[in-house]
Amino acid sequence: MLSGYRYGRYLEDDSLDVGDSRRFLEERVREYLSQDGAEFIVDYSGHHEIQGLLLFRLSSWDTEHFGFNVSIIDYVIIKEMEYDEKINIADRLLKIFQRWCETNKIRFIVAKISALDLPTIHGLEMHGFRFIENWIFNKYELKKLDDRSKQPLALRSFQPSDLDVLISFSQGAFITQRFHADSHIPREKAETLYEKWIRTAFCDPKQRILVCEINARPAAFMIYFRYDLRSSFNLQFAMWKMAVLDPSLKGKGLGTDFFASLLHYHKKEGMDIVDSGLSNRNLASLNLHNKLNFKIFSTSVTLHKWM
């Protein structure tokens, strides 16, 4: 089924070998299916060959936060074929998924699909999913970083005393994101979701938080994690998750200097790629990434459905 597949963050990155990217996708699918709580639906051809796969889960994290059952569709993979055939497979997969949602009293569903995969997107729309945002995947290849450029700002590791400052800076900072865009979600729940992400990152040893100080006070934060893909692509990635700046310093060049300093920091710690995703609704961040010569290599569509 994957032999001609061409969608997703790594398969759409033309700097990576397509064979390596397909093998990586297969590894991720197998890893996903081995996790507790992973669910899947398979569509077979008349010759008993797999031609469609839908992978999903009940999100305990979101369910706890919102107070009702939330499901995440993580993968919809359909064999490459004509549009009408693909949309029919998507329809069959989603009809079975709908029954699972009804049985499990799911109220809210999130799906992220490659923007290039129109038959799957249209199949989801036929089943009541609605467009929320485009997600843009950017990357910076650190081998292209000029070490002779402007002296970077000093960065330090996050300290427990920084937590309240980081949370205060985050309030109102993400109004362009998809949870604020969805009118079904109360604004208070959307706001407190980001605080929950920050507290989760603070307690997760796999995630790191870097701090930039101005006049001996925290002024900017970056939450990220290291993703070692040397076994697949001979590359190590710094995966940016959330940047938060002192709102009183926005528009004064801090974002540009902070991001540039992060690039130098990641290069010194042995990273090859900085990977940063963002919503196209966040124009300030998109322009900042463009200013620093990040390359857009893939986009996806986020869709929500309310049962």
mmCIF file with all atom_site columns, C-alpha atoms in Angstrom, residues 20-195:
data_model
loop_
_atom_site.group_PDB
_atom_site.id
_atom_site.type_symbol
_atom_site.label_atom_id
_atom_site.label_alt_id
_atom_site.label_comp_id
_atom_site.label_asym_id
_atom_site.label_entity_id
_atom_site.label_seq_id
_atom_site.pdbx_PDB_ins_code
_atom_site.Cartn_x
_atom_site.Cartn_y
_atom_site.Cartn_z
_atom_site.occupancy
_atom_site.B_iso_or_equiv
_atom_site.pdbx_formal_charge
_atom_site.auth_seq_id
_atom_site.auth_comp_id
_atom_site.auth_asym_id
_atom_site.auth_atom_id
_atom_site.pdbx_PDB_model_num
ATOM 1   C CA . ASP A 1 20  ? 13.907  6.248  3.303  1.00 0.00 ? 20  ASP A CA 1
ATOM 2   C CA . SER A 1 21  ? 10.791  8.352  3.923  1.00 0.00 ? 21  SER A CA 1
ATOM 3   C CA . ARG A 1 22  ? 8.444   5.479  3.064  1.00 0.00 ? 22  ARG A CA 1
ATOM 4   C CA . ARG A 1 23  ? 10.364  3.112  5.329  1.00 0.00 ? 23  ARG A CA 1
ATOM 5   C CA . PHE A 1 24  ? 10.203  5.729  8.077  1.00 0.00 ? 24  PHE A CA 1
ATOM 6   C CA . LEU A 1 25  ? 6.430   6.011  7.645  1.00 0.00 ? 25  LEU A CA 1
ATOM 7   C CA . GLU A 1 26  ? 6.081   2.232  7.855  1.00 0.00 ? 26  GLU A CA 1
ATOM 8   C CA . GLU A 1 27  ? 8.112   2.223  11.078 1.00 0.00 ? 27  GLU A CA 1
ATOM 9   C CA . ARG A 1 28  ? 5.923   4.973  12.551 1.00 0.00 ? 28  ARG A CA 1
ATOM 10  C CA . VAL A 1 29  ? 2.735   3.084  11.644 1.00 0.00 ? 29  VAL A CA 1
ATOM 11  C CA . ARG A 1 30  ? 4.029   -0.129 13.231 1.00 0.00 ? 30  ARG A CA 1
ATOM 12  C CA . GLU A 1 31  ? 5.122   1.820  16.310 1.00 0.00 ? 31  GLU A CA 1
ATOM 13  C CA . TYR A 1 32  ? 1.713   3.513  16.507 1.00 0.00 ? 32  TYR A CA 1
ATOM 14  C CA . LEU A 1 33  ? -0.150  0.192  16.351 1.00 0.00 ? 33  LEU A CA 1
ATOM 15  C CA . SER A 1 34  ? 1.959   -1.196 19.206 1.00 0.00 ? 34  SER A CA 1
ATOM 16  C CA . GLN A 1 35  ? 0.816   1.539  21.616 1.00 0.00 ? 35  GLN A CA 1
ATOM 17  C CA . ASP A 1 36  ? -1.925  1.024  24.173 1.00 0.00 ? 36  ASP A CA 1
ATOM 18  C CA . GLY A 1 37  ? -5.138  2.680  23.043 1.00 0.00 ? 37  GLY A CA 1
ATOM 19  C CA . ALA A 1 38  ? -4.291  2.713  19.336 1.00 0.00 ? 38  ALA A CA 1
ATOM 20  C CA . GLU A 1 39  ? -7.259  1.862  17.105 1.00 0.00 ? 39  GLU A CA 1
ATOM 21  C CA . PHE A 1 40  ? -7.288  1.086  13.390 1.00 0.00 ? 40  PHE A CA 1
ATOM 22  C CA . ILE A 1 41  ? -9.659  0.382  10.533 1.00 0.00 ? 41  ILE A CA 1
ATOM 23  C CA . VAL A 1 42  ? -8.547  -1.432 7.361  1.00 0.00 ? 42  VAL A CA 1
ATOM 24  C CA . ASP A 1 43  ? -10.135 -1.430 3.890  1.00 0.00 ? 43  ASP A CA 1
ATOM 25  C CA . TYR A 1 44  ? -9.340  -4.401 1.641  1.00 0.00 ? 44  TYR A CA 1
ATOM 26  C CA . SER A 1 45  ? -9.528  -4.792 -2.118 1.00 0.00 ? 45  SER A CA 1
ATOM 27  C CA . GLY A 1 46  ? -11.401 -7.645 -3.782 1.00 0.00 ? 46  GLY A CA 1
ATOM 28  C CA . HIS A 1 47  ? -8.059  -9.460 -3.869 1.00 0.00 ? 47  HIS A CA 1
ATOM 29  C CA . HIS A 1 48  ? -7.666  -9.132 -0.066 1.00 0.00 ? 48  HIS A CA 1
ATOM 30  C CA . GLU A 1 49  ? -4.920  -6.492 -0.343 1.00 0.00 ? 49  GLU A CA 1
ATOM 31  C CA . ILE A 1 50  ? -4.855  -3.563 2.063  1.00 0.00 ? 50  ILE A CA 1
ATOM 32  C CA . GLN A 1 51  ? -5.794  -0.390 0.196  1.00 0.00 ? 51  GLN A CA 1
ATOM 33  C CA . GLY A 1 52  ? -6.818  1.914  3.028  1.00 0.00 ? 52  GLY A CA 1
ATOM 34  C CA . LEU A 1 53  ? -5.873  2.417  6.672  1.00 0.00 ? 53  LEU A CA 1
ATOM 35  C CA . LEU A 1 54  ? -7.268  4.762  9.313  1.00 0.00 ? 54  LEU A CA 1
ATOM 36  C CA . LEU A 1 55  ? -5.369  5.074  12.610 1.00 0.00 ? 55  LEU A CA 1
ATOM 37  C CA . PHE A 1 56  ? -6.957  6.889  15.532 1.00 0.00 ? 56  PHE A CA 1
ATOM 38  C CA . ARG A 1 57  ? -7.198  7.056  19.327 1.00 0.00 ? 57  ARG A CA 1
ATOM 39  C CA . LEU A 1 58  ? -9.156  8.410  22.216 1.00 0.00 ? 58  LEU A CA 1
ATOM 40  C CA . SER A 1 59  ? -7.075  11.335 23.478 1.00 0.00 ? 59  SER A CA 1
ATOM 41  C CA . SER A 1 60  ? -6.983  11.035 27.265 1.00 0.00 ? 60  SER A CA 1
ATOM 42  C CA . TRP A 1 61  ? -5.066  14.312 27.512 1.00 0.00 ? 61  TRP A CA 1
ATOM 43  C CA . ASP A 1 62  ? -7.697  16.341 25.594 1.00 0.00 ? 62  ASP A CA 1
ATOM 44  C CA . THR A 1 63  ? -10.606 14.425 27.121 1.00 0.00 ? 63  THR A CA 1
ATOM 45  C CA . GLU A 1 64  ? -9.420  15.347 30.613 1.00 0.00 ? 64  GLU A CA 1
ATOM 46  C CA . HIS A 1 65  ? -8.963  18.999 29.661 1.00 0.00 ? 65  HIS A CA 1
ATOM 47  C CA . PHE A 1 66  ? -12.252 19.568 27.827 1.00 0.00 ? 66  PHE A CA 1
ATOM 48  C CA . GLY A 1 67  ? -14.440 17.315 29.966 1.00 0.00 ? 67  GLY A CA 1
ATOM 49  C CA . PHE A 1 68  ? -15.827 15.245 27.081 1.00 0.00 ? 68  PHE A CA 1
ATOM 50  C CA . ASN A 1 69  ? -14.460 12.447 24.889 1.00 0.00 ? 69  ASN A CA 1
ATOM 51  C CA . VAL A 1 70  ? -12.039 13.612 22.194 1.00 0.00 ? 70  VAL A CA 1
ATOM 52  C CA . SER A 1 71  ? -10.658 11.427 19.391 1.00 0.00 ? 71  SER A CA 1
ATOM 53  C CA . ILE A 1 72  ? -7.640  12.165 17.190 1.00 0.00 ? 72  ILE A CA 1
ATOM 54  C CA . ILE A 1 73  ? -7.269  10.789 13.657 1.00 0.00 ? 73  ILE A CA 1
ATOM 55  C CA . ASP A 1 74  ? -3.493  10.517 13.257 1.00 0.00 ? 74  ASP A CA 1
ATOM 56  C CA . TYR A 1 75  ? -3.253  8.782  9.877  1.00 0.00 ? 75  TYR A CA 1
ATOM 57  C CA . VAL A 1 76  ? -5.502  8.196  6.878  1.00 0.00 ? 76  VAL A CA 1
ATOM 58  C CA . ILE A 1 77  ? -3.405  6.289  4.353  1.00 0.00 ? 77  ILE A CA 1
ATOM 59  C CA . ILE A 1 78  ? -5.000  5.268  1.066  1.00 0.00 ? 78  ILE A CA 1
ATOM 60  C CA . LYS A 1 79  ? -3.256  3.519  -1.797 1.00 0.00 ? 79  LYS A CA 1
ATOM 61  C CA . GLU A 1 80  ? -2.539  5.741  -4.783 1.00 0.00 ? 80  GLU A CA 1
ATOM 62  C CA . MET A 1 81  ? -5.354  5.348  -7.350 1.00 0.00 ? 81  MET A CA 1
ATOM 63  C CA . GLU A 1 82  ? -7.957  7.439  -9.163 1.00 0.00 ? 82  GLU A CA 1
ATOM 64  C CA . TYR A 1 83  ? -9.803  10.172 -7.262 1.00 0.00 ? 83  TYR A CA 1
ATOM 65  C CA . ASP A 1 84  ? -13.198 8.411  -7.226 1.00 0.00 ? 84  ASP A CA 1
ATOM 66  C CA . GLU A 1 85  ? -11.682 5.178  -5.935 1.00 0.00 ? 85  GLU A CA 1
ATOM 67  C CA . LYS A 1 86  ? -9.814  6.977  -3.160 1.00 0.00 ? 86  LYS A CA 1
ATOM 68  C CA . ILE A 1 87  ? -12.832 8.938  -1.998 1.00 0.00 ? 87  ILE A CA 1
ATOM 69  C CA . ASN A 1 88  ? -14.894 5.730  -1.909 1.00 0.00 ? 88  ASN A CA 1
ATOM 70  C CA . ILE A 1 89  ? -12.269 4.073  0.303  1.00 0.00 ? 89  ILE A CA 1
ATOM 71  C CA . ALA A 1 90  ? -12.211 7.119  2.585  1.00 0.00 ? 90  ALA A CA 1
ATOM 72  C CA . ASP A 1 91  ? -16.018 6.933  2.792  1.00 0.00 ? 91  ASP A CA 1
ATOM 73  C CA . ARG A 1 92  ? -15.969 3.272  3.845  1.00 0.00 ? 92  ARG A CA 1
ATOM 74  C CA . LEU A 1 93  ? -13.260 3.867  6.463  1.00 0.00 ? 93  LEU A CA 1
ATOM 75  C CA . LEU A 1 94  ? -15.098 6.843  7.927  1.00 0.00 ? 94  LEU A CA 1
ATOM 76  C CA . LYS A 1 95  ? -18.455 5.061  8.122  1.00 0.00 ? 95  LYS A CA 1
ATOM 77  C CA . ILE A 1 96  ? -16.870 2.438  10.372 1.00 0.00 ? 96  ILE A CA 1
ATOM 78  C CA . PHE A 1 97  ? -15.083 5.170  12.337 1.00 0.00 ? 97  PHE A CA 1
ATOM 79  C CA . GLN A 1 98  ? -18.410 6.968  12.817 1.00 0.00 ? 98  GLN A CA 1
ATOM 80  C CA . ARG A 1 99  ? -19.880 3.856  14.437 1.00 0.00 ? 99  ARG A CA 1
ATOM 81  C CA . TRP A 1 100 ? -16.866 3.609  16.769 1.00 0.00 ? 100 TRP A CA 1
ATOM 82  C CA . CYS A 1 101 ? -17.359 7.261  17.765 1.00 0.00 ? 101 CYS A CA 1
ATOM 83  C CA . GLU A 1 102 ? -21.038 6.682  18.520 1.00 0.00 ? 102 GLU A CA 1
ATOM 84  C CA . THR A 1 103 ? -20.278 3.575  20.589 1.00 0.00 ? 103 THR A CA 1
ATOM 85  C CA . ASN A 1 104 ? -17.562 5.385  22.552 1.00 0.00 ? 104 ASN A CA 1
ATOM 86  C CA . LYS A 1 105 ? -19.590 8.604  22.995 1.00 0.00 ? 105 LYS A CA 1
ATOM 87  C CA . ILE A 1 106 ? -17.025 10.754 21.199 1.00 0.00 ? 106 ILE A CA 1
ATOM 88  C CA . ARG A 1 107 ? -18.021 14.419 21.050 1.00 0.00 ? 107 ARG A CA 1
ATOM 89  C CA . PHE A 1 108 ? -15.055 16.079 19.296 1.00 0.00 ? 108 PHE A CA 1
ATOM 90  C CA . ILE A 1 109 ? -12.712 14.766 16.581 1.00 0.00 ? 109 ILE A CA 1
ATOM 91  C CA . VAL A 1 110 ? -9.523  16.282 15.143 1.00 0.00 ? 110 VAL A CA 1
ATOM 92  C CA . ALA A 1 111 ? -7.892  15.221 11.863 1.00 0.00 ? 111 ALA A CA 1
ATOM 93  C CA . LYS A 1 112 ? -4.737  16.541 10.181 1.00 0.00 ? 112 LYS A CA 1
ATOM 94  C CA . ILE A 1 113 ? -4.305  15.578 6.523  1.00 0.00 ? 113 ILE A CA 1
ATOM 95  C CA . SER A 1 114 ? -1.693  16.549 3.933  1.00 0.00 ? 114 SER A CA 1
ATOM 96  C CA . ALA A 1 115 ? -2.998  19.508 1.925  1.00 0.00 ? 115 ALA A CA 1
ATOM 97  C CA . LEU A 1 116 ? -2.008  17.591 -1.233 1.00 0.00 ? 116 LEU A CA 1
ATOM 98  C CA . ASP A 1 117 ? -4.306  14.662 -0.425 1.00 0.00 ? 117 ASP A CA 1
ATOM 99  C CA . LEU A 1 118 ? -7.559  16.150 -1.724 1.00 0.00 ? 118 LEU A CA 1
ATOM 100 C CA . PRO A 1 119 ? -9.587  12.902 -2.001 1.00 0.00 ? 119 PRO A CA 1
ATOM 101 C CA . THR A 1 120 ? -9.075  12.194 1.699  1.00 0.00 ? 120 THR A CA 1
ATOM 102 C CA . ILE A 1 121 ? -9.868  15.803 2.652  1.00 0.00 ? 121 ILE A CA 1
ATOM 103 C CA . HIS A 1 122 ? -13.032 15.706 0.557  1.00 0.00 ? 122 HIS A CA 1
ATOM 104 C CA . GLY A 1 123 ? -13.983 12.369 2.113  1.00 0.00 ? 123 GLY A CA 1
ATOM 105 C CA . LEU A 1 124 ? -13.700 13.908 5.583  1.00 0.00 ? 124 LEU A CA 1
ATOM 106 C CA . GLU A 1 125 ? -15.774 16.897 4.487  1.00 0.00 ? 125 GLU A CA 1
ATOM 107 C CA . MET A 1 126 ? -18.474 14.517 3.237  1.00 0.00 ? 126 MET A CA 1
ATOM 108 C CA . HIS A 1 127 ? -18.640 13.142 6.789  1.00 0.00 ? 127 HIS A CA 1
ATOM 109 C CA . GLY A 1 128 ? -19.109 16.504 8.465  1.00 0.00 ? 128 GLY A CA 1
ATOM 110 C CA . PHE A 1 129 ? -15.523 17.579 9.115  1.00 0.00 ? 129 PHE A CA 1
ATOM 111 C CA . ARG A 1 130 ? -14.896 21.312 8.732  1.00 0.00 ? 130 ARG A CA 1
ATOM 112 C CA . PHE A 1 131 ? -11.739 23.219 7.811  1.00 0.00 ? 131 PHE A CA 1
ATOM 113 C CA . ILE A 1 132 ? -10.034 25.069 10.683 1.00 0.00 ? 132 ILE A CA 1
ATOM 114 C CA . GLU A 1 133 ? -6.514  25.967 9.520  1.00 0.00 ? 133 GLU A CA 1
ATOM 115 C CA . ASN A 1 134 ? -3.548  25.138 7.339  1.00 0.00 ? 134 ASN A CA 1
ATOM 116 C CA . TRP A 1 135 ? -0.473  23.939 9.199  1.00 0.00 ? 135 TRP A CA 1
ATOM 117 C CA . ILE A 1 136 ? 2.863   24.911 7.663  1.00 0.00 ? 136 ILE A CA 1
ATOM 118 C CA . PHE A 1 137 ? 6.005   22.825 8.149  1.00 0.00 ? 137 PHE A CA 1
ATOM 119 C CA . ASN A 1 138 ? 9.201   24.918 8.044  1.00 0.00 ? 138 ASN A CA 1
ATOM 120 C CA . LYS A 1 139 ? 12.786  23.832 8.425  1.00 0.00 ? 139 LYS A CA 1
ATOM 121 C CA . TYR A 1 140 ? 16.228  25.396 8.657  1.00 0.00 ? 140 TYR A CA 1
ATOM 122 C CA . GLU A 1 141 ? 19.267  23.394 7.591  1.00 0.00 ? 141 GLU A CA 1
ATOM 123 C CA . LEU A 1 142 ? 21.915  24.369 10.127 1.00 0.00 ? 142 LEU A CA 1
ATOM 124 C CA . LYS A 1 143 ? 24.789  23.613 7.751  1.00 0.00 ? 143 LYS A CA 1
ATOM 125 C CA . LYS A 1 144 ? 23.743  26.829 5.966  1.00 0.00 ? 144 LYS A CA 1
ATOM 126 C CA . LEU A 1 145 ? 24.061  28.945 9.103  1.00 0.00 ? 145 LEU A CA 1
ATOM 127 C CA . ASP A 1 146 ? 26.713  31.645 8.851  1.00 0.00 ? 146 ASP A CA 1
ATOM 128 C CA . ASP A 1 147 ? 28.760  31.477 12.041 1.00 0.00 ? 147 ASP A CA 1
ATOM 129 C CA . ARG A 1 148 ? 30.177  34.914 11.278 1.00 0.00 ? 148 ARG A CA 1
ATOM 130 C CA . SER A 1 149 ? 26.763  36.541 11.577 1.00 0.00 ? 149 SER A CA 1
ATOM 131 C CA . LYS A 1 150 ? 25.650  38.838 14.400 1.00 0.00 ? 150 LYS A CA 1
ATOM 132 C CA . GLN A 1 151 ? 26.707  37.696 17.870 1.00 0.00 ? 151 GLN A CA 1
ATOM 133 C CA . PRO A 1 152 ? 23.796  35.625 19.221 1.00 0.00 ? 152 PRO A CA 1
ATOM 134 C CA . LEU A 1 153 ? 22.014  36.392 22.467 1.00 0.00 ? 153 LEU A CA 1
ATOM 135 C CA . ALA A 1 154 ? 22.948  34.318 25.493 1.00 0.00 ? 154 ALA A CA 1
ATOM 136 C CA . LEU A 1 155 ? 20.543  31.494 26.262 1.00 0.00 ? 155 LEU A CA 1
ATOM 137 C CA . ARG A 1 156 ? 20.164  29.451 29.421 1.00 0.00 ? 156 ARG A CA 1
ATOM 138 C CA . SER A 1 157 ? 18.188  26.447 30.596 1.00 0.00 ? 157 SER A CA 1
ATOM 139 C CA . PHE A 1 158 ? 14.764  26.850 32.144 1.00 0.00 ? 158 PHE A CA 1
ATOM 140 C CA . GLN A 1 159 ? 14.506  27.098 35.943 1.00 0.00 ? 159 GLN A CA 1
ATOM 141 C CA . PRO A 1 160 ? 11.474  26.328 38.147 1.00 0.00 ? 160 PRO A CA 1
ATOM 142 C CA . SER A 1 161 ? 11.269  30.012 39.091 1.00 0.00 ? 161 SER A CA 1
ATOM 143 C CA . ASP A 1 162 ? 10.618  30.816 35.394 1.00 0.00 ? 162 ASP A CA 1
ATOM 144 C CA . LEU A 1 163 ? 7.357   28.873 35.243 1.00 0.00 ? 163 LEU A CA 1
ATOM 145 C CA . ASP A 1 164 ? 5.001   31.606 36.430 1.00 0.00 ? 164 ASP A CA 1
ATOM 146 C CA . VAL A 1 165 ? 6.664   34.127 34.096 1.00 0.00 ? 165 VAL A CA 1
ATOM 147 C CA . LEU A 1 166 ? 6.301   31.806 31.103 1.00 0.00 ? 166 LEU A CA 1
ATOM 148 C CA . ILE A 1 167 ? 2.636   31.171 31.874 1.00 0.00 ? 167 ILE A CA 1
ATOM 149 C CA . SER A 1 168 ? 1.931   34.894 32.271 1.00 0.00 ? 168 SER A CA 1
ATOM 150 C CA . PHE A 1 169 ? 3.590   35.635 28.895 1.00 0.00 ? 169 PHE A CA 1
ATOM 151 C CA . SER A 1 170 ? 1.496   32.908 27.223 1.00 0.00 ? 170 SER A CA 1
ATOM 152 C CA . GLN A 1 171 ? -1.841  34.423 28.197 1.00 0.00 ? 171 GLN A CA 1
ATOM 153 C CA . GLY A 1 172 ? -3.470  35.805 25.071 1.00 0.00 ? 172 GLY A CA 1
ATOM 154 C CA . ALA A 1 173 ? -0.455  34.874 22.923 1.00 0.00 ? 173 ALA A CA 1
ATOM 155 C CA . PHE A 1 174 ? -2.181  32.145 20.901 1.00 0.00 ? 174 PHE A CA 1
ATOM 156 C CA . ILE A 1 175 ? -5.466  33.707 19.799 1.00 0.00 ? 175 ILE A CA 1
ATOM 157 C CA . THR A 1 176 ? -4.669  32.880 16.166 1.00 0.00 ? 176 THR A CA 1
ATOM 158 C CA . GLN A 1 177 ? -4.496  29.128 16.882 1.00 0.00 ? 177 GLN A CA 1
ATOM 159 C CA . ARG A 1 178 ? -7.121  26.550 15.970 1.00 0.00 ? 178 ARG A CA 1
ATOM 160 C CA . PHE A 1 179 ? -8.691  26.177 19.415 1.00 0.00 ? 179 PHE A CA 1
ATOM 161 C CA . HIS A 1 180 ? -9.571  29.870 19.446 1.00 0.00 ? 180 HIS A CA 1
ATOM 162 C CA . ALA A 1 181 ? -10.749 29.608 15.838 1.00 0.00 ? 181 ALA A CA 1
ATOM 163 C CA . ASP A 1 182 ? -13.328 26.927 16.675 1.00 0.00 ? 182 ASP A CA 1
ATOM 164 C CA . SER A 1 183 ? -16.435 28.660 18.053 1.00 0.00 ? 183 SER A CA 1
ATOM 165 C CA . HIS A 1 184 ? -17.561 25.439 19.780 1.00 0.00 ? 184 HIS A CA 1
ATOM 166 C CA . ILE A 1 185 ? -14.658 25.696 22.244 1.00 0.00 ? 185 ILE A CA 1
ATOM 167 C CA . PRO A 1 186 ? -15.099 28.145 25.129 1.00 0.00 ? 186 PRO A CA 1
ATOM 168 C CA . ARG A 1 187 ? -12.381 30.795 25.126 1.00 0.00 ? 187 ARG A CA 1
ATOM 169 C CA . GLU A 1 188 ? -11.403 29.928 28.705 1.00 0.00 ? 188 GLU A CA 1
ATOM 170 C CA . LYS A 1 189 ? -10.808 26.297 27.724 1.00 0.00 ? 189 LYS A CA 1
ATOM 171 C CA . ALA A 1 190 ? -8.738  27.388 24.719 1.00 0.00 ? 190 ALA A CA 1
ATOM 172 C CA . GLU A 1 191 ? -6.599  29.693 26.863 1.00 0.00 ? 191 GLU A CA 1
ATOM 173 C CA . THR A 1 192 ? -5.967  27.203 29.662 1.00 0.00 ? 192 THR A CA 1
ATOM 174 C CA . LEU A 1 193 ? -4.967  24.530 27.127 1.00 0.00 ? 193 LEU A CA 1
ATOM 175 C CA . TYR A 1 194 ? -1.696  26.352 26.444 1.00 0.00 ? 194 TYR A CA 1
ATOM 176 C CA . GLU A 1 195 ? -0.964  26.654 30.153 1.00 0.00 ? 195 GLU A CA 1
#
